[in-house]
Amino acid sequence: MLKRLKLIKRCLQVMAISDQWASYREDDVGKAQKVKDMILSDLWWDKVDYILEFTAPIYDMLRVADTDKPCLLLVYEMWDSMIEKVKAAICRHEGLEDDQYSSFWSVVYDILLDRWTKNCTPLHCLAHSLNPKYYSIEWLSENPKRISPHRDHEISMERSKCLKRYFEDEDELKVVKFEFATFSGGRFPSLDALTDRWALQPLVWWQYHGSAFPILQTLAFKLLGQPCSSSCAERNWSTYKFIHSLKRNKMVPARAEDLVYVHSNLRLLSRRNEEYVNTSKKMWDIAGNSWNESDIGAGILENAALT
């Protein structure tokens, strides 16, 4: 809401100083005067800018995580970076150094930490540990506070929990531990595997260089391609609700599942047709008959890009 107010700031100010504003004031003079004082106050807009500045990293992180893209391997790092950016914005506004105490940052940090404690799982730490990028010199040199995942105590403890639960056989677990020690230590059969940790995407790296660690490679394929949001499931539920309604509630589950499968795939296939882009049927699954070119600025395409 504040972001939208910032975008139309000039329009709001013109509205408050216009002659027609007096007609609104007759309804509630006190409320109208309060609104006008806020809109025309530079101090109030500075507060809006401040809120947007330190909440932007939180919003951006949630937007990245709430997609169908495989980002399970990025959550732990995104969370750490987000906390650092929020702290930097608050300290910069209060004129403090990073090591100085801020009562407001303390409150914000407690809220973020509670949320992270609630949502963090060992899978986040294991996926983070299997990302070759986080062992590269290029990534570590970007920030002097960064350390490799195998040197982080919290990540190591959570990774161990996950591996012990996943590999119940003791002999197989020992092999996995040896493979991870070799992988994290950078002892690869070729020099290209060492330099490609930064250059290649994680899944591509494991496909090309992961044959030296067969068990870890299989595990990496399962984890590094996983999304970390339920958005895809929620869209599937919406499709299911469209098919299995109160008027059509006698269908057996197998028939309903088949119809959902067919409907979802037909929607994906329709986006490849010329009609979807250039004819009257374009964007039918985003806004239907209400689609309008002028609505692009309203963020419809931004939301649709998540499907």
Tab-separated table of C-alpha atoms in Angstrom:
chain	number	residue	atom	x	y	z
A	1	MET	CA	0.000	0.000	0.000
A	2	LEU	CA	2.795	2.435	0.914
A	3	LYS	CA	4.606	1.595	-2.303
A	4	ARG	CA	1.499	2.491	-4.270
A	5	LEU	CA	1.085	5.756	-2.344
A	6	LYS	CA	4.683	6.622	-3.194
A	7	LEU	CA	4.022	6.050	-6.889
A	8	ILE	CA	1.054	8.438	-6.918
A	9	LYS	CA	2.563	10.955	-4.497
A	10	ARG	CA	2.331	13.916	-6.879
A	11	CYS	CA	-1.268	13.102	-7.781
A	12	LEU	CA	-2.233	12.970	-4.107
A	13	GLN	CA	-0.599	16.326	-3.435
A	14	VAL	CA	-2.385	17.918	-6.392
A	15	MET	CA	-5.658	16.489	-5.095
A	16	ALA	CA	-5.141	17.895	-1.596
A	17	ILE	CA	-4.448	21.432	-2.804
A	18	SER	CA	-7.169	21.526	-5.458
A	19	ASP	CA	-10.306	23.638	-5.073
A	20	GLN	CA	-12.512	20.542	-5.234
A	21	TRP	CA	-10.980	19.276	-1.990
A	22	ALA	CA	-13.291	21.623	-0.098
A	23	SER	CA	-16.321	19.577	-1.168
A	24	TYR	CA	-14.837	16.526	0.534
A	25	ARG	CA	-14.000	18.471	3.674
A	26	GLU	CA	-17.690	19.077	4.300
A	27	ASP	CA	-18.180	15.376	5.125
A	28	ASP	CA	-15.545	15.225	7.845
A	29	VAL	CA	-13.455	18.351	8.312
A	30	GLY	CA	-11.137	16.827	10.914
A	31	LYS	CA	-10.334	13.740	8.881
A	32	ALA	CA	-9.857	15.750	5.688
A	33	GLN	CA	-7.468	18.168	7.369
A	34	LYS	CA	-5.443	15.293	8.842
A	35	VAL	CA	-5.143	13.620	5.453
A	36	LYS	CA	-4.123	16.886	3.810
A	37	ASP	CA	-1.476	17.576	6.460
A	38	MET	CA	0.068	14.131	5.956
A	39	ILE	CA	0.057	14.306	2.161
A	40	LEU	CA	1.735	17.715	2.161
A	41	SER	CA	4.222	16.860	4.932
A	42	ASP	CA	7.782	16.065	3.829
A	43	LEU	CA	8.397	14.423	7.192
A	44	TRP	CA	5.553	11.960	6.622
A	45	TRP	CA	6.863	11.050	3.157
A	46	ASP	CA	10.323	10.546	4.660
A	47	LYS	CA	8.805	8.007	7.033
A	48	VAL	CA	7.169	6.260	4.080
A	49	ASP	CA	10.520	6.106	2.297
A	50	TYR	CA	12.152	4.685	5.421
A	51	ILE	CA	9.556	1.933	5.799
A	52	LEU	CA	9.873	1.003	2.136
A	53	GLU	CA	13.662	0.993	2.397
A	54	PHE	CA	14.007	-1.518	5.224
A	55	THR	CA	11.045	-3.708	4.220
A	56	ALA	CA	12.067	-3.974	0.543
A	57	PRO	CA	14.621	-6.783	1.194
A	58	ILE	CA	11.959	-8.777	3.075
A	59	TYR	CA	9.422	-8.299	0.292
A	60	ASP	CA	11.945	-9.151	-2.445
A	61	MET	CA	13.014	-12.321	-0.645
A	62	LEU	CA	9.406	-13.482	-0.263
A	63	ARG	CA	8.693	-12.746	-3.920
A	64	VAL	CA	11.643	-14.858	-5.058
A	65	ALA	CA	10.699	-17.727	-2.759
A	66	ASP	CA	7.007	-17.690	-3.741
A	67	THR	CA	7.522	-19.073	-7.244
A	68	ASP	CA	7.635	-22.437	-8.978
A	69	LYS	CA	11.317	-21.979	-9.751
A	70	PRO	CA	13.807	-24.280	-7.993
A	71	CYS	CA	15.060	-22.082	-5.165
A	72	LEU	CA	15.280	-24.436	-2.187
A	73	LEU	CA	19.070	-24.209	-2.491
A	74	LEU	CA	18.944	-20.381	-2.276
A	75	VAL	CA	16.688	-19.873	0.758
A	76	TYR	CA	19.358	-20.007	3.461
A	77	GLU	CA	21.638	-17.537	1.688
A	78	MET	CA	18.740	-15.253	0.721
A	79	TRP	CA	17.636	-15.145	4.342
A	80	ASP	CA	21.102	-14.203	5.597
A	81	SER	CA	21.494	-11.524	2.936
A	82	MET	CA	18.024	-10.163	3.644
A	83	ILE	CA	18.781	-9.752	7.365
A	84	GLU	CA	22.024	-7.928	6.571
A	85	LYS	CA	20.258	-5.546	4.176
A	86	VAL	CA	17.473	-4.779	6.669
A	87	LYS	CA	20.011	-4.089	9.417
A	88	ALA	CA	22.077	-1.865	7.110
A	89	ALA	CA	19.006	0.186	6.144
A	90	ILE	CA	17.966	0.697	9.784
A	91	CYS	CA	21.483	1.576	10.971
A	92	ARG	CA	21.971	3.960	8.059
A	93	HIS	CA	18.729	5.761	8.903
A	94	GLU	CA	19.643	6.032	12.594
A	95	GLY	CA	23.231	7.060	11.850
A	96	LEU	CA	24.726	4.031	13.598
A	97	GLU	CA	27.550	1.672	12.759
A	98	ASP	CA	26.836	-2.015	12.201
A	99	ASP	CA	28.231	-2.955	15.605
A	100	GLN	CA	26.215	-0.339	17.528
A	101	TYR	CA	22.993	-1.175	19.365
A	102	SER	CA	19.617	-0.207	17.918
A	103	SER	CA	16.456	-0.886	19.904
A	104	PHE	CA	14.307	-0.839	16.758
A	105	TRP	CA	16.588	-3.276	14.926
A	106	SER	CA	16.487	-5.547	17.989
A	107	VAL	CA	12.698	-5.771	17.734
A	108	VAL	CA	12.781	-6.371	13.972
A	109	TYR	CA	15.513	-8.991	14.326
A	110	ASP	CA	13.508	-10.928	16.933
A	111	ILE	CA	10.526	-11.038	14.594
A	112	LEU	CA	12.641	-12.238	11.667
A	113	LEU	CA	14.444	-14.795	13.803
A	114	ASP	CA	11.170	-16.235	15.121
A	115	ARG	CA	9.877	-16.618	11.586
A	116	TRP	CA	13.103	-18.258	10.410
A	117	THR	CA	13.110	-20.646	13.375
A	118	LYS	CA	9.559	-21.645	12.509
A	119	ASN	CA	10.144	-22.202	8.789
A	120	CYS	CA	13.729	-23.427	8.566
A	121	THR	CA	14.166	-27.166	7.998
A	122	PRO	CA	17.278	-29.366	7.656
A	123	LEU	CA	16.503	-29.582	3.924
A	124	HIS	CA	17.313	-25.880	3.543
A	125	CYS	CA	20.737	-26.451	5.079
A	126	LEU	CA	21.402	-29.609	3.074
A	127	ALA	CA	20.444	-27.924	-0.211
A	128	HIS	CA	22.627	-24.955	0.737
A	129	SER	CA	25.533	-27.339	1.401
A	130	LEU	CA	25.147	-28.988	-2.019
A	131	ASN	CA	25.368	-25.720	-3.954
A	132	PRO	CA	28.877	-25.657	-5.488
A	133	LYS	CA	28.731	-21.862	-5.820
A	134	TYR	CA	29.012	-21.361	-2.061
A	135	TYR	CA	32.464	-22.993	-2.022
A	136	SER	CA	33.928	-20.856	-4.796
A	137	ILE	CA	36.520	-18.156	-4.158
A	138	GLU	CA	34.458	-15.628	-6.128
A	139	TRP	CA	31.435	-16.004	-3.849
A	140	LEU	CA	33.445	-16.032	-0.613
A	141	SER	CA	35.411	-12.924	-1.594
A	142	GLU	CA	32.243	-10.843	-2.134
A	143	ASN	CA	31.802	-10.497	1.632
A	144	PRO	CA	34.534	-11.049	4.245
A	145	LYS	CA	31.936	-12.453	6.669
A	146	ARG	CA	31.030	-15.335	4.385
A	147	ILE	CA	32.261	-18.853	5.092
A	148	SER	CA	31.807	-22.128	3.255
A	149	PRO	CA	28.788	-24.230	4.266
A	150	HIS	CA	30.966	-27.025	5.683
A	151	ARG	CA	32.580	-24.525	8.083
A	152	ASP	CA	29.264	-23.182	9.407
A	153	HIS	CA	28.276	-24.946	12.651
A	154	GLU	CA	24.502	-24.450	12.319
A	155	ILE	CA	24.436	-25.662	8.714
A	156	SER	CA	26.639	-28.649	9.553
A	157	MET	CA	24.416	-29.736	12.435
A	158	GLU	CA	21.208	-29.486	10.380
A	159	ARG	CA	22.841	-31.203	7.402
A	160	SER	CA	23.895	-34.114	9.623
A	161	LYS	CA	20.326	-34.494	10.902
A	162	CYS	CA	18.991	-34.627	7.365
A	163	LEU	CA	21.575	-37.141	6.116
A	164	LYS	CA	21.053	-39.459	9.104
A	165	ARG	CA	17.327	-39.474	8.506
A	166	TYR	CA	17.632	-39.938	4.749
A	167	PHE	CA	20.277	-42.685	4.788
A	168	GLU	CA	19.250	-45.234	7.375
A	169	ASP	CA	21.884	-47.742	6.332
A	170	GLU	CA	25.120	-47.087	8.250
A	171	ASP	CA	27.415	-48.220	5.444
A	172	GLU	CA	25.692	-45.990	2.896
A	173	LEU	CA	25.819	-43.071	5.331
A	174	LYS	CA	29.582	-43.505	5.706
A	175	VAL	CA	29.983	-43.399	1.923
A	176	VAL	CA	27.887	-40.221	1.752
A	177	LYS	CA	29.971	-38.587	4.479
A	178	PHE	CA	33.152	-39.426	2.582
A	179	GLU	CA	31.715	-38.074	-0.674
A	180	PHE	CA	30.646	-34.831	0.992
A	181	ALA	CA	34.058	-34.392	2.611
A	182	THR	CA	35.677	-34.812	-0.795
A	183	PHE	CA	33.168	-32.448	-2.449
A	184	SER	CA	33.402	-29.703	0.174
A	185	GLY	CA	37.177	-29.969	0.264
A	186	GLY	CA	37.427	-29.281	-3.468
A	187	ARG	CA	39.191	-32.552	-4.261
A	188	PHE	CA	37.822	-33.055	-7.763
A	189	PRO	CA	39.161	-35.306	-10.515
A	190	SER	CA	39.529	-32.336	-12.897
A	191	LEU	CA	40.496	-28.681	-12.618
A	192	ASP	CA	37.419	-27.644	-14.595
A	193	ALA	CA	35.165	-28.867	-11.790
A	194	LEU	CA	36.894	-26.438	-9.445
A	195	THR	CA	36.577	-23.393	-11.710
A	196	ASP	CA	33.035	-24.248	-12.867
A	197	ARG	CA	31.640	-23.999	-9.329
A	198	TRP	CA	31.135	-20.276	-9.927
A	199	ALA	CA	30.507	-20.314	-13.676
A	200	LEU	CA	27.842	-23.036	-13.973
A	201	GLN	CA	24.378	-23.364	-12.506
A	202	PRO	CA	24.297	-25.833	-9.574
A	203	LEU	CA	22.241	-28.475	-11.369
A	204	VAL	CA	24.384	-28.168	-14.506
A	205	TRP	CA	27.511	-28.554	-12.397
A	206	TRP	CA	26.201	-31.738	-10.805
A	207	GLN	CA	25.165	-33.126	-14.168
A	208	TYR	CA	28.586	-32.457	-15.681
A	209	HIS	CA	30.963	-33.053	-12.764
A	210	GLY	CA	28.910	-35.022	-10.234
A	211	SER	CA	29.801	-38.506	-11.446
A	212	ALA	CA	32.669	-38.580	-8.931
A	213	PHE	CA	30.054	-38.428	-6.145
A	214	PRO	CA	27.260	-40.751	-7.354
A	215	ILE	CA	25.157	-40.818	-4.172
A	216	LEU	CA	25.435	-37.074	-3.592
A	217	GLN	CA	24.673	-36.477	-7.262
A	218	THR	CA	21.377	-38.369	-6.971
A	219	LEU	CA	20.503	-36.424	-3.829
A	220	ALA	CA	21.440	-33.109	-5.462
A	221	PHE	CA	19.133	-33.798	-8.417
A	222	LYS	CA	16.234	-34.260	-6.004
A	223	LEU	CA	16.902	-31.199	-3.851
A	224	LEU	CA	18.330	-28.564	-6.174
A	225	GLY	CA	15.363	-28.787	-8.525
A	226	GLN	CA	12.760	-28.267	-5.789
A	227	PRO	CA	10.700	-25.102	-5.270
A	228	CYS	CA	10.176	-23.986	-1.693
A	229	SER	CA	6.656	-22.610	-2.058
A	230	SER	CA	3.190	-24.152	-2.174
A	231	SER	CA	2.090	-21.765	-4.931
A	232	CYS	CA	2.069	-24.490	-7.570
A	233	ALA	CA	-0.119	-26.683	-5.334
A	234	GLU	CA	-2.486	-23.798	-4.615
A	235	ARG	CA	-2.990	-23.182	-8.334
A	236	ASN	CA	-3.693	-26.876	-8.748
A	237	TRP	CA	-6.311	-26.660	-6.003
A	238	SER	CA	-7.925	-23.738	-7.811
A	239	THR	CA	-8.181	-25.835	-10.959
A	240	TYR	CA	-9.595	-28.740	-8.967
A	241	LYS	CA	-12.211	-26.453	-7.414
A	242	PHE	CA	-13.188	-25.302	-10.897
A	243	ILE	CA	-13.802	-28.909	-11.988
A	244	HIS	CA	-15.157	-30.503	-8.802
A	245	SER	CA	-17.874	-28.118	-7.619
A	246	LEU	CA	-21.100	-28.486	-5.632
A	247	LYS	CA	-22.992	-29.187	-8.840
A	248	ARG	CA	-20.447	-31.785	-9.977
A	249	ASN	CA	-19.601	-33.534	-6.736
A	250	LYS	CA	-20.453	-37.079	-7.816
A	251	MET	CA	-17.246	-37.581	-9.794
A	252	VAL	CA	-14.891	-40.192	-8.416
A	253	PRO	CA	-11.423	-38.872	-7.412
A	254	ALA	CA	-9.699	-40.628	-10.323
A	255	ARG	CA	-11.936	-38.898	-12.895
A	256	ALA	CA	-11.442	-35.503	-11.215
A	257	GLU	CA	-7.657	-35.963	-11.189
A	258	ASP	CA	-7.678	-36.846	-14.896
A	259	LEU	CA	-9.693	-33.723	-15.715
A	260	VAL	CA	-7.344	-31.524	-13.680
A	261	TYR	CA	-4.370	-33.054	-15.503
A	262	VAL	CA	-5.939	-32.472	-18.920
A	263	HIS	CA	-7.088	-28.932	-18.083
A	264	SER	CA	-3.663	-27.870	-16.748
A	265	ASN	CA	-1.802	-29.239	-19.758
A	266	LEU	CA	-4.240	-27.708	-22.234
A	267	ARG	CA	-3.664	-24.349	-20.541
A	268	LEU	CA	0.109	-24.724	-20.925
A	269	LEU	CA	-0.202	-25.813	-24.544
A	270	SER	CA	-2.531	-22.915	-25.374
A	271	ARG	CA	0.191	-20.424	-24.463
A	272	ARG	CA	2.230	-21.658	-27.425
A	273	ASN	CA	-0.497	-20.827	-29.930
A	274	GLU	CA	-0.568	-17.701	-32.047
A	275	GLU	CA	-4.108	-17.008	-30.855
A	276	TYR	CA	-2.908	-16.639	-27.264
A	277	VAL	CA	-0.704	-13.684	-28.229
A	278	ASN	CA	-2.416	-11.835	-31.055
A	279	THR	CA	-6.143	-12.624	-31.172
A	280	SER	CA	-9.144	-11.851	-28.983
A	281	LYS	CA	-8.396	-14.960	-26.914
A	282	LYS	CA	-5.043	-13.680	-25.715
A	283	MET	CA	-4.217	-13.951	-22.031
A	284	TRP	CA	-7.468	-15.865	-21.489
A	285	ASP	CA	-6.126	-17.666	-18.414
A	286	ILE	CA	-4.919	-14.443	-16.750
A	287	ALA	CA	-7.901	-12.108	-16.928
A	288	GLY	CA	-10.356	-13.654	-19.379
A	289	ASN	CA	-12.566	-11.229	-21.280
A	290	SER	CA	-11.548	-8.400	-18.950
A	291	TRP	CA	-7.988	-8.319	-20.325
A	292	ASN	CA	-6.910	-4.843	-21.364
A	293	GLU	CA	-3.548	-3.616	-22.640
A	294	SER	CA	-3.790	-0.633	-20.294
A	295	ASP	CA	-3.799	-2.973	-17.280
A	296	ILE	CA	-0.131	-3.866	-17.750
A	297	GLY	CA	0.875	-1.188	-15.298
A	298	ALA	CA	-1.439	-2.651	-12.666
A	299	GLY	CA	0.893	-5.589	-12.175
A	300	ILE	CA	-1.245	-8.305	-13.819
A	301	LEU	CA	1.626	-9.625	-15.891
A	302	GLU	CA	3.911	-9.519	-12.884
A	303	ASN	CA	1.589	-11.852	-11.003
A	304	ALA	CA	0.931	-14.020	-14.047
A	305	ALA	CA	4.657	-14.594	-14.512
A	306	LEU	CA	4.577	-16.734	-11.369
A	307	THR	CA	2.376	-19.378	-13.040
